[in-house]
Structures are given as structure tokens and as C-alpha cells.
Amino acid sequence: MKVQGPRSDRRPRSPLRRRRRVGASGAVAVLLVAVCGFTTHALAQQSRPNPLPGRTFQSADTQQLEADEARNPGWLWVEEGAKFWSRAEGTAAKSCESCHGPLNTALTGVAAHYPKYDVPAGALLNLEGRINRCRTVHQGAPGLAYESSELLALTALVSSQARGTTRHVEITGRAAPFFEAGRAFWQTRQGQLDLACTQCHDGLAGKHLRGDKISQGQSDGWPGYRLEWQTLGSLQRRLRACSLGVRAEVLDYGAPEYLSLELYLAWRGEGLAMSAPGVRR
Amino acid sequence: MGARLLLGLALAASATSTAAAELAPYRVSGDAITEPLEGIPGDPERGRRVVLDRTVGNCLICHAVPEPAERFMGNIGPDLAGVGSRLTTGQLRLRVIDSSRIDPATVMPPYYRIEGLLRVGVSWRGKPVLTSRQVEDVVAYLASLEVSE
């Protein structure tokens, strides 16, 4: 039954597609539209905010902590990463430096363009994925697990080398289906609380969710040090926290959904200056 | 109904009446549900505890209520002070059970609905956020939040 509520005309229609009471065929149509990119670009253009860096929504104390390299704990991981940079690894006995040269030259700005479709890998790679490809393909070393201190240190190092450079990612060609999947995920209500990412991070940015001020959900400050975690964490760890928050399935690290989401987030933040390691509440 | 079947239903994004079979039935008239779930009216003091408890209602993540001891209440939904004077008990009940029936784009989660949800985490799958008793307790608490002259 349809209920005409007092406030149904007060609010602009959201781009959300409700799935309930939509038959399987309706859902398939929605998916097809998303995958084929039919008119979706225009919709996506409309929904991209004027990007604000994640720190904007943190308290003054937290922002000061982030800005001070001597006090921002994230820099401990960067320092650790710098040690790994020149350490020979694996059966090839090569270090990162053997291929890329000294720090502050080779990888400057690179992190601003990830995730990226990698032709030899035949996959969309985020920074963690790129680092692990280098390990397995070029160093002959095993891949590193998400949230291991070594992978966190290396992603923090490579991200820090992009500080201040402008976010720009490729979303056409082979990257297009991942971009569309990420956008669809962003706009899909999910979990027992039936909320979509866009509802909080597009619709409610600046509002208070208990003690948190909701940001635009930008990824410029990640990997980041979260005070609640008392450690540095990957962007995917942050995404898992939001999945849990709406009581949705918490997907595995590296899940295709989160990879696609990372690409969508990067595109939403196009033009932002990279700022990892960020500090968050 | 097994969790597997429910997952299947959720993935197919199809709402069926069987999924809702475990929930107490209710009838929506206008923008209200006038009859209490299972015909049993709630208790406002129990409802207050459901609203305040972070692991149960967790309403303060989005709303403020007239509780001076509470800090950091959310401002996403309207302040619930005086809501019992603004809305009838039946209107409150529909809003707690499933606000999306009033505004399909609502941010207010459905507290007594299990169908039409996607990717629900295993621990919550096939269960509403609140039991029918808790819904009625919350409604009784909200109704008690009247404007004091």
C-alpha cells in the first residue's frame, strides 16, 4: 500500500534505488544500467560533491595532531617503510630501490593515481595490490597480508610520497566496469539498518552521528592513524568499519566490492591534495 | 526459515511475504499503525532504556532526547523532545517500524522489517532490529515525551 506522508514532498528525490518490492527482473535491469554505464555518467557527475579533505571534519586537536609530523603517529609507519625500501627481498634478492631508485624521486605522486587497472595483472590494483604484485612478480617474495605491519609501512611510505599532489584516477576503458560497480555499491542501501554510503557521506556530511562529525568519506588521508584503533589502518579497514556500522556483511580485505569502491572514492575526491598519513578520531 | 534461504532472497533482491512471516502482522492506515503489535501496549520506562542503550535501540546516534545526562547526541534526525505531542501513538509506531513507508529515501532505519534488505551481516540476518515488545516499549516512551508547558 502507498502511504502519503506529511513530508514526502519536502525532500528532493534521492538517486537511491529502492530494491524492495522490486522483482528480480527489476534488480537485473538496475544492474544492467549500472554495468553498461547507460546515462550513469551524468548521474554520477551530479552526485560528486565539491571535495573537502577528510581532516576538515575532525576536531581542531586531531587536525593539529595530523599536521605535526613529530606528533602524528602515522609517520612512525612511514619511517618503518623507508627501512623496507632499500632491503633486498625474495628469491630475486631485489629491494624496492633496485627498481625504483631512491626515495623522493621515483614514486612521487604515484599513489594519487591508484587504484589503477593493470594490464599484465588483468585486474584493478589498489596500492596494497600494486605493492604485492611487485613482491611476487619482481622480488620473488610472498605477498603481504592486509594490516600486517610491513604492508602498512610500505603503503604509508608510498602514500606519503604523494602528499600534496592532486588526486586523479582513470575511470574509462578497462577501469570503467569497476568504477560503475563502485558507484552502484556506494548508492545501494545495505545492512540491517538499510543505509547507503551516499546517505551519510553525501546527504549528511557535517552532521553529528553521536560524537562523530560525518565527513564526505574521502580517501585522501588513508592509510590513516585512527585514535580509536590506536594504530594505523588501511582504507579497507575503514570501509569495513562502515559496513559493520550499518550491520552489513563485512567483506574480506581485498574484496572486489571494496576495490571498486576505492576507485569510486578516488574519483569523488578528484582534485584533492593527497594527505596520508591522516589522523582520525 | 534458514539463513541460507534468506540470503538467497536478499541476493535476488526480491521481497516475498514468506520472509516477513516471523514478524507480527500489522495494518497501516494513513500514515499510522493504530493497533499495538500483538495487541500488547508497551511500557515507557523499558522503552526509555531501549532508546538509550547503544547495543539495542542506539537512537541517540541520530536523535536528541530530553536526557540532561546524555552527551554527544546526534543531530541527524529531529530532536525527539515533545514528539509525543506532535505525533499520535499510531504515527509514532509506523515511524519506528518502517519509516521508508512514509519517505522511501528516509535515513531513519526500519526497526521492524526484515524483507527487502541487502547484504545483512550474518549475526543480524532474518531478524528485525527490535522485537515486537521492544517496538511497543519504544512507542510508549516516545508518546510520553510531551511538551511541558
Coordinates of C-alpha atoms in Angstrom, one line a residue:
Chain A
M1 CA 0.0 0.0 0.0
K2 CA 1.1 3.5 -0.6
V3 CA 1.2 6.0 2.2
Q4 CA 1.2 9.7 1.5
G5 CA 3.3 11.1 4.4
P6 CA 3.4 14.6 5.6
R7 CA 7.0 15.1 4.4
S8 CA 7.2 13.2 1.2
D9 CA 7.2 16.4 -0.8
R10 CA 9.7 18.2 1.4
R11 CA 12.8 16.4 0.3
P12 CA 14.4 16.2 -3.1
R13 CA 14.2 12.7 -4.6
S14 CA 17.5 10.9 -3.9
P15 CA 19.3 9.0 -6.6
L16 CA 18.8 5.9 -4.4
R17 CA 17.2 3.0 -6.0
R18 CA 15.0 1.1 -3.6
R19 CA 15.2 -2.6 -4.1
R20 CA 12.4 -3.7 -2.0
R21 CA 9.2 -4.6 -3.8
V22 CA 11.2 -4.7 -6.9
G23 CA 11.2 -8.1 -8.6
A24 CA 14.4 -9.9 -9.6
S25 CA 13.9 -8.6 -13.1
G26 CA 13.8 -5.0 -11.8
A27 CA 17.0 -5.6 -9.9
V28 CA 18.7 -7.1 -13.1
A29 CA 17.6 -4.0 -15.0
V30 CA 19.2 -1.8 -12.4
L31 CA 22.4 -3.8 -12.6
L32 CA 22.5 -3.7 -16.4
V33 CA 22.1 0.0 -16.4
A34 CA 24.9 0.3 -13.9
V35 CA 27.2 -2.1 -15.8
C36 CA 26.5 -0.6 -19.3
G37 CA 27.1 2.9 -18.0
F38 CA 23.9 4.0 -19.6
T39 CA 23.2 7.6 -18.5
T40 CA 25.1 6.8 -15.3
H41 CA 27.9 9.2 -16.1
A42 CA 25.6 12.2 -16.0
L43 CA 24.1 10.9 -12.7
A44 CA 27.5 10.4 -11.2
Q45 CA 28.6 13.9 -12.3
Q46 CA 25.7 15.4 -10.4
S47 CA 26.3 13.4 -7.3
R48 CA 30.0 14.2 -6.9
P49 CA 30.5 16.9 -4.2
N50 CA 32.9 19.7 -4.3
P51 CA 35.5 17.7 -2.5
L52 CA 36.7 18.5 1.1
P53 CA 39.6 16.7 2.6
G54 CA 38.7 14.3 5.4
R55 CA 40.5 16.2 8.1
T56 CA 38.1 19.2 7.6
F57 CA 35.6 17.3 9.7
Q58 CA 37.9 16.4 12.5
S59 CA 38.3 18.4 15.8
A60 CA 40.9 21.1 15.9
D61 CA 43.0 18.9 18.2
T62 CA 43.0 16.0 15.8
Q63 CA 43.8 18.3 12.9
Q64 CA 46.8 19.7 14.8
L65 CA 48.0 16.2 15.6
E66 CA 47.8 15.3 11.9
A67 CA 49.7 18.4 10.8
D68 CA 52.6 18.0 13.2
E69 CA 54.9 15.4 11.7
A70 CA 56.7 15.0 15.1
R71 CA 53.4 14.0 16.8
N72 CA 51.4 12.4 14.1
P73 CA 51.8 8.7 14.9
G74 CA 51.3 7.7 11.2
W75 CA 54.9 8.9 10.4
L76 CA 56.3 6.0 12.5
W77 CA 54.9 3.7 9.8
V78 CA 56.4 5.9 7.1
E79 CA 59.8 5.7 8.8
E80 CA 59.4 1.9 9.1
G81 CA 58.5 1.7 5.4
A82 CA 61.7 3.7 4.5
K83 CA 63.7 0.9 6.0
F84 CA 62.0 -1.7 3.9
W85 CA 62.5 0.4 0.8
S86 CA 66.2 -0.5 0.5
R87 CA 66.1 -4.0 1.9
A88 CA 66.6 -6.9 -0.6
E89 CA 63.8 -9.4 -0.5
G90 CA 62.8 -12.7 -2.1
T91 CA 64.4 -15.1 -4.5
A92 CA 65.4 -12.2 -6.8
A93 CA 67.2 -10.5 -3.9
K94 CA 66.0 -7.1 -5.0
S95 CA 64.8 -4.2 -3.0
C96 CA 62.1 -1.6 -4.0
E97 CA 65.0 0.7 -4.5
S98 CA 66.7 -1.7 -7.0
C99 CA 63.8 -1.0 -9.5
H100 CA 62.5 2.4 -8.4
G101 CA 65.6 4.3 -7.3
P102 CA 66.0 6.4 -4.1
L103 CA 63.0 7.8 -2.2
N104 CA 61.7 11.2 -3.0
T105 CA 62.2 10.7 -6.7
A106 CA 60.7 7.6 -8.3
L107 CA 57.3 7.3 -6.6
T108 CA 56.5 10.9 -6.0
G109 CA 52.8 11.4 -6.7
V110 CA 52.1 7.8 -7.8
A111 CA 49.7 7.0 -5.0
A112 CA 47.4 9.8 -6.2
H113 CA 46.5 7.7 -9.3
Y114 CA 45.5 4.5 -7.6
P115 CA 43.5 2.3 -7.8
K116 CA 44.6 1.6 -11.4
Y117 CA 43.8 -1.1 -14.0
D118 CA 46.9 -3.1 -14.5
V119 CA 47.1 -4.9 -17.9
P120 CA 49.6 -7.6 -17.0
A121 CA 47.8 -8.4 -13.8
G122 CA 44.4 -8.2 -15.7
A123 CA 43.0 -6.6 -12.6
L124 CA 42.2 -3.4 -10.8
L125 CA 45.0 -2.8 -8.3
N126 CA 44.9 -0.6 -5.3
L127 CA 48.2 0.4 -3.6
E128 CA 48.3 -2.7 -1.5
G129 CA 47.7 -4.8 -4.6
R130 CA 50.4 -3.0 -6.5
I131 CA 53.0 -3.5 -3.8
N132 CA 52.1 -7.2 -3.6
R133 CA 52.4 -7.5 -7.4
C134 CA 55.9 -6.1 -7.1
R135 CA 56.8 -8.5 -4.4
T136 CA 55.5 -11.6 -6.1
V137 CA 56.5 -10.7 -9.7
H138 CA 59.7 -8.7 -9.3
Q139 CA 61.1 -9.7 -5.9
G140 CA 60.1 -13.4 -5.8
A141 CA 58.7 -12.8 -2.3
P142 CA 55.3 -13.8 -0.9
G143 CA 52.5 -11.2 -0.9
L144 CA 51.9 -9.4 2.4
A145 CA 48.6 -9.6 4.3
Y146 CA 46.5 -6.5 4.8
E147 CA 47.1 -4.8 8.1
S148 CA 50.5 -6.6 8.6
S149 CA 53.0 -4.1 9.9
E150 CA 55.1 -4.5 6.8
L151 CA 52.3 -3.8 4.3
L152 CA 51.0 -0.9 6.3
A153 CA 54.5 0.6 6.5
L154 CA 55.0 0.3 2.7
T155 CA 51.6 1.7 1.8
A156 CA 52.2 4.6 4.3
L157 CA 55.6 5.3 2.8
V158 CA 54.3 5.2 -0.8
S159 CA 51.2 7.3 0.1
S160 CA 53.4 9.8 1.9
Q161 CA 55.4 10.3 -1.2
A162 CA 52.3 11.6 -2.9
R163 CA 51.4 14.2 -0.2
G164 CA 50.3 17.5 -1.7
T165 CA 49.9 16.0 -5.2
T166 CA 46.5 16.1 -6.9
R167 CA 44.2 13.1 -6.9
H168 CA 43.4 11.9 -10.4
V169 CA 42.3 8.4 -11.4
E170 CA 41.5 6.7 -14.7
I171 CA 37.8 5.6 -14.8
T172 CA 37.4 4.8 -18.5
G173 CA 38.4 1.8 -20.6
R174 CA 39.2 -1.3 -18.6
A175 CA 38.6 0.6 -15.4
A176 CA 35.0 1.6 -16.3
P177 CA 33.2 -1.5 -15.1
F178 CA 35.0 -1.3 -11.7
F179 CA 34.1 2.4 -11.5
E180 CA 30.4 1.6 -12.2
A181 CA 30.4 -1.2 -9.7
G182 CA 31.9 1.1 -7.0
R183 CA 29.3 3.7 -7.7
A184 CA 26.5 1.2 -7.5
F185 CA 27.8 -0.1 -4.2
W186 CA 28.0 3.5 -2.9
Q187 CA 24.4 4.1 -3.7
T188 CA 22.9 0.8 -2.5
R189 CA 21.2 0.6 0.8
Q190 CA 22.5 -2.3 2.8
G191 CA 22.7 -4.0 6.2
Q192 CA 20.0 -4.4 8.8
L193 CA 20.0 -0.6 9.2
D194 CA 19.3 -0.2 5.4
L195 CA 21.6 2.7 4.8
A196 CA 23.7 3.5 1.7
C197 CA 27.1 5.2 1.9
T198 CA 25.7 8.2 -0.1
Q199 CA 23.1 8.8 2.5
C200 CA 25.7 9.6 5.2
H201 CA 28.6 10.9 3.1
D202 CA 26.7 12.9 0.5
G203 CA 23.5 13.7 2.4
L204 CA 24.6 14.2 5.9
A205 CA 28.3 15.4 5.8
G206 CA 28.8 17.9 8.6
K207 CA 26.1 16.4 10.8
H208 CA 26.8 14.6 14.0
L209 CA 26.4 10.9 14.4
R210 CA 26.9 10.7 18.2
G211 CA 30.4 12.0 18.8
D212 CA 31.5 11.8 15.1
K213 CA 31.1 14.6 12.6
I214 CA 30.3 12.8 9.3
S215 CA 32.7 13.7 6.5
Q216 CA 32.3 13.3 2.8
G217 CA 34.0 9.9 3.1
Q218 CA 37.1 11.0 1.1
S219 CA 40.1 8.7 1.0
D220 CA 42.8 11.5 0.8
G221 CA 44.1 10.8 4.3
W222 CA 44.4 7.0 4.0
P223 CA 46.2 4.9 5.2
G224 CA 45.5 6.7 8.4
Y225 CA 46.0 6.6 12.2
R226 CA 42.7 6.2 14.0
L227 CA 42.8 7.1 17.6
E228 CA 40.0 4.5 18.3
W229 CA 42.2 1.8 16.9
Q230 CA 45.4 3.0 18.5
T231 CA 47.1 2.1 15.2
L232 CA 47.5 2.9 11.5
G233 CA 45.0 1.1 9.3
S234 CA 44.3 0.7 5.6
L235 CA 41.4 2.4 3.8
Q236 CA 39.8 -1.1 3.5
R237 CA 39.8 -1.4 7.3
R238 CA 37.9 1.9 7.4
L239 CA 35.4 0.7 4.8
R240 CA 34.9 -2.5 6.9
A241 CA 34.1 -0.3 9.9
C242 CA 31.3 1.5 7.9
S243 CA 29.9 -1.9 6.7
L244 CA 29.8 -3.1 10.3
G245 CA 28.2 0.2 11.3
V246 CA 25.1 -0.4 9.2
R247 CA 25.2 -4.1 10.2
A248 CA 26.0 -5.3 6.7
E249 CA 28.3 -8.1 5.7
V250 CA 31.9 -7.1 6.5
L251 CA 33.7 -8.2 3.3
D252 CA 37.1 -9.7 3.1
Y253 CA 40.1 -7.5 2.7
G254 CA 40.8 -7.0 -1.0
A255 CA 37.2 -8.0 -1.9
P256 CA 36.2 -6.8 -5.4
E257 CA 33.5 -4.6 -3.9
Y258 CA 35.9 -2.6 -1.7
L259 CA 38.4 -2.4 -4.6
S260 CA 35.8 -0.9 -6.9
L261 CA 34.7 1.4 -4.0
E262 CA 38.2 2.6 -3.6
L263 CA 38.2 3.7 -7.3
Y264 CA 34.9 5.4 -6.9
L265 CA 36.1 7.2 -3.8
A266 CA 39.2 8.3 -5.6
W267 CA 37.2 9.8 -8.4
R268 CA 34.9 11.5 -6.0
G269 CA 37.9 13.1 -4.5
E270 CA 39.4 14.2 -7.8
G271 CA 41.4 17.4 -7.3
L272 CA 42.0 16.9 -3.6
A273 CA 45.6 17.1 -2.4
M274 CA 46.8 13.7 -1.0
S275 CA 47.4 13.9 2.7
A276 CA 48.3 10.4 4.1
P277 CA 49.0 9.6 6.9
G278 CA 45.9 11.2 8.2
V279 CA 44.8 11.2 11.9
R280 CA 41.2 10.4 12.7
R281 CA 39.1 10.2 15.8
Chain B
M1 CA 13.3 -20.3 7.6
G2 CA 17.0 -21.0 7.1
A3 CA 19.6 -18.2 6.9
R4 CA 20.7 -19.6 3.6
L5 CA 17.3 -19.2 2.0
L6 CA 17.0 -15.7 3.4
L7 CA 20.4 -14.8 1.9
G8 CA 19.2 -16.2 -1.4
L9 CA 16.2 -14.0 -1.2
A10 CA 18.2 -11.0 -0.3
L11 CA 20.6 -11.5 -3.2
A12 CA 17.8 -11.9 -5.6
A13 CA 16.5 -8.6 -4.2
S14 CA 13.0 -9.9 -4.2
A15 CA 10.7 -9.2 -1.4
T16 CA 8.4 -12.1 -0.5
S17 CA 5.7 -12.4 2.1
T18 CA 7.2 -15.6 3.5
A19 CA 10.3 -13.6 4.7
A20 CA 8.0 -11.5 6.8
A21 CA 6.2 -14.5 8.2
E22 CA 8.1 -14.4 11.5
L23 CA 7.1 -10.8 12.3
A24 CA 3.9 -9.9 14.0
P25 CA 1.4 -8.7 11.3
Y26 CA 0.2 -5.1 11.3
R27 CA -2.1 -2.9 9.3
V28 CA -1.1 0.6 8.1
S29 CA -3.9 3.1 7.9
G30 CA -3.0 6.5 6.5
D31 CA 0.4 7.3 8.0
A32 CA -0.2 5.3 11.2
I33 CA -0.4 1.8 12.6
T34 CA -3.1 2.3 15.2
E35 CA -3.1 -1.2 16.9
P36 CA -0.2 -2.3 19.1
L37 CA 1.9 -5.2 17.7
E38 CA 0.5 -8.5 19.1
G39 CA -2.2 -6.3 20.8
I40 CA 0.1 -5.6 23.8
P41 CA 0.8 -1.9 24.7
G42 CA 4.3 -1.1 25.8
D43 CA 6.0 0.2 28.9
P44 CA 7.6 3.7 28.7
E45 CA 10.4 3.1 31.2
R46 CA 11.5 -0.1 29.4
G47 CA 11.3 1.8 26.2
R48 CA 13.5 4.6 27.5
R49 CA 16.2 2.0 28.3
V50 CA 15.9 0.6 24.7
V51 CA 16.3 4.0 23.2
L52 CA 19.3 4.9 25.3
D53 CA 21.2 1.6 25.1
R54 CA 23.9 1.7 22.4
T55 CA 23.6 -2.0 21.8
V56 CA 19.8 -2.1 21.5
G57 CA 18.0 1.0 20.0
N58 CA 21.0 3.2 19.8
C59 CA 18.7 6.0 18.8
L60 CA 20.9 8.8 20.2
I61 CA 23.4 8.2 17.4
C62 CA 21.0 10.3 15.3
H63 CA 18.5 11.9 17.7
A64 CA 18.5 14.1 20.8
V65 CA 16.1 13.2 23.7
P66 CA 15.3 15.2 26.9
E67 CA 18.0 13.4 29.0
P68 CA 20.4 16.0 30.5
A69 CA 22.9 13.3 31.5
E70 CA 23.4 12.2 27.9
R71 CA 26.3 13.8 25.9
F72 CA 27.1 13.8 22.2
M73 CA 23.6 13.1 20.9
G74 CA 23.3 13.0 17.1
N75 CA 21.6 15.7 15.1
I76 CA 20.7 13.7 12.0
G77 CA 17.0 13.2 12.9
P78 CA 14.7 15.6 14.6
D79 CA 15.0 16.3 18.4
L80 CA 12.6 13.9 20.0
A81 CA 11.7 16.2 22.8
G82 CA 7.9 16.8 22.6
V83 CA 7.5 14.2 19.8
G84 CA 4.6 12.7 21.8
S85 CA 2.7 15.9 21.3
R86 CA 3.5 16.2 17.6
L87 CA 2.5 12.7 16.6
T88 CA -0.1 10.2 17.6
T89 CA 0.8 6.9 19.1
G90 CA -0.1 5.2 15.8
Q91 CA 2.0 7.7 13.8
L92 CA 5.0 7.0 16.1
R93 CA 4.5 3.2 15.7
L94 CA 4.7 3.4 11.9
R95 CA 7.8 5.6 12.1
V96 CA 9.6 3.2 14.3
I97 CA 8.5 0.1 12.4
D98 CA 9.3 1.3 8.9
S99 CA 9.9 5.0 8.1
S100 CA 10.5 4.1 4.5
R101 CA 6.8 3.7 4.0
I102 CA 6.4 7.5 4.6
D103 CA 9.5 8.6 2.7
P104 CA 11.2 6.0 0.5
A105 CA 14.5 8.0 0.8
T106 CA 14.5 8.2 4.6
V107 CA 17.7 7.9 6.6
M108 CA 15.7 6.5 9.6
P109 CA 16.4 2.8 9.7
P110 CA 13.5 0.3 9.7
Y111 CA 13.3 -1.2 13.2
Y112 CA 10.8 -3.9 12.5
R113 CA 11.3 -5.0 8.9
I114 CA 13.3 -7.9 7.5
E115 CA 12.3 -8.0 3.9
G116 CA 14.0 -6.0 1.1
L117 CA 17.3 -5.7 3.0
L118 CA 20.6 -6.4 1.2
R119 CA 23.9 -7.8 2.4
V120 CA 22.7 -8.1 6.1
G121 CA 25.6 -9.3 8.3
V122 CA 25.2 -12.9 9.4
S123 CA 24.5 -12.1 13.1
W124 CA 21.5 -9.9 12.1
R125 CA 20.2 -11.8 9.1
G126 CA 16.5 -12.6 9.2
K127 CA 15.9 -10.6 12.4
P128 CA 14.4 -7.2 12.9
V129 CA 16.4 -4.6 14.9
L130 CA 13.8 -4.6 17.7
T131 CA 11.4 -7.3 18.9
S132 CA 7.7 -6.5 18.8
R133 CA 7.7 -6.0 22.5
Q134 CA 10.7 -3.5 22.3
V135 CA 8.9 -1.6 19.5
E136 CA 5.8 -1.2 21.7
D137 CA 8.0 -0.1 24.7
V138 CA 9.8 2.5 22.5
V139 CA 6.5 3.8 21.2
A140 CA 5.1 4.1 24.7
Y141 CA 8.3 6.1 25.7
L142 CA 8.1 8.4 22.7
A143 CA 4.4 9.0 23.4
S144 CA 5.4 10.1 26.9
L145 CA 7.7 12.8 25.5
E146 CA 5.1 15.5 25.6
V147 CA 5.7 19.2 25.5
S148 CA 5.7 20.6 29.0
E149 CA 4.0 24.0 29.4

